[in-house]
Amino acid sequence: MTDLEKQLLDALEQAEQMLADAANNADVEACRIQFIGRKGVLPALMKKMGDVAPEDRPAAGKTLNRVKQGITQALESREAELRSVVADDEAIDVTLPGRRRTIGSIHPVARVMDDAVAIFRRMGFVVADGPDLETVHNNFDALNTPADHPSRDVQDTFYLEDGRLLRTQTSPVQIRVMESQPPPVRIVCPGRCYRRDTPDATHSMNFHQIEGLYVDRNVSLADLKGVLSEFARELMGPDVKVRFRPHFFPFTEPSIEYDFSCIMCEGKGCSVCKNSGWLEISGAGMVDPNVFRNVGYDPEVWTGYAFGMGIERIAMIRHAINDIRLLYENDVRFLAQF
Ligand code: DAH
């Protein structure tokens, strides 16, 4: 064996050793450069072929090829090995705990609103809509509200510079609907309302109501009581009791207030119902003939009832929420409970 062949075989052994120690692709690449790169060990040894005696050349040539192939293969197989090690590291660890996907829930105010709308629709009411920005006419005048009524005060109502206002109730939608169509009417109007209240546990400047209006021939207070009683049972369950008390609203005559028996104490008296056993839910009454006149309906022919209730209040009762502000803080720890 010639010196050259010995040097070639040494080079192969060294390359194999270097690759066995290679920890990453950069080490493999360094080995490639050192042995088969342009200025590497193998090209340098190849140049020495000219010095080999002619009779030794075929054997030396074979050895050169074998060494070159051997190094190339060793480089490739080490590269492949390193790839599979990395893949193992990146593989899924099935022992890790799963990732919790948080699912949103329906806001309690939206849920009560959806439920209320669904119940009234089943009874034949149609949903009507009106804008949050209203005219004084629709929000007060046409609803028979006297010029000196305290609710009109700037202390209580947000007025715009152009004379319009943010509606204080959903009742103006009654006016919009009656002014735009002849009777009969059977609508509910869910929506936002605004009042210039100082926020506290039971007051918010922004809240929701659902309004109802039924106009037809021979509508009576008994019809109103029947619809509201059925609504109470559908919303709160079959055991809820309802109570009607005389009250006053400018747009209804007679006017009533409507209470649920307290769901917390079942009417025995507790802090939620302030020991009365009853929770005030809604205002209602028979549409005042003046309202009919204001929208061009003949009060000698048409009769009707109306009601309007606060959605936040029902949500608070339903879920025993003791502060209305919790409904607007968007704290997920609160919202995730529903
Ligand atoms: N709009 C009244 C309020 O915000 C509630 C109300 C009472 C609506 C009687 C009505 C009604 O339609 O007939 O306090």
PDB file of C-alpha atoms in Angstrom, residues 82-93:
ATOM      1  CA  LEU A  82     -29.562  14.484  13.396  1.00  0.00           C
ATOM      2  CA  ARG A  83     -32.837  15.310  11.605  1.00  0.00           C
ATOM      3  CA  SER A  84     -34.659  12.438  13.262  1.00  0.00           C
ATOM      4  CA  VAL A  85     -33.351  13.449  16.715  1.00  0.00           C
ATOM      5  CA  VAL A  86     -34.745  16.978  16.225  1.00  0.00           C
ATOM      6  CA  ALA A  87     -38.064  15.547  15.066  1.00  0.00           C
ATOM      7  CA  ASP A  88     -38.262  13.463  18.257  1.00  0.00           C
ATOM      8  CA  ASP A  89     -37.702  16.587  20.362  1.00  0.00           C
ATOM      9  CA  GLU A  90     -40.480  18.442  18.599  1.00  0.00           C
ATOM     10  CA  ALA A  91     -42.977  15.584  18.768  1.00  0.00           C
ATOM     11  CA  ILE A  92     -46.204  16.008  20.756  1.00  0.00           C
ATOM     12  CA  ASP A  93     -45.920  15.226  24.425  1.00  0.00           C
TER      13      ASP A  93
END
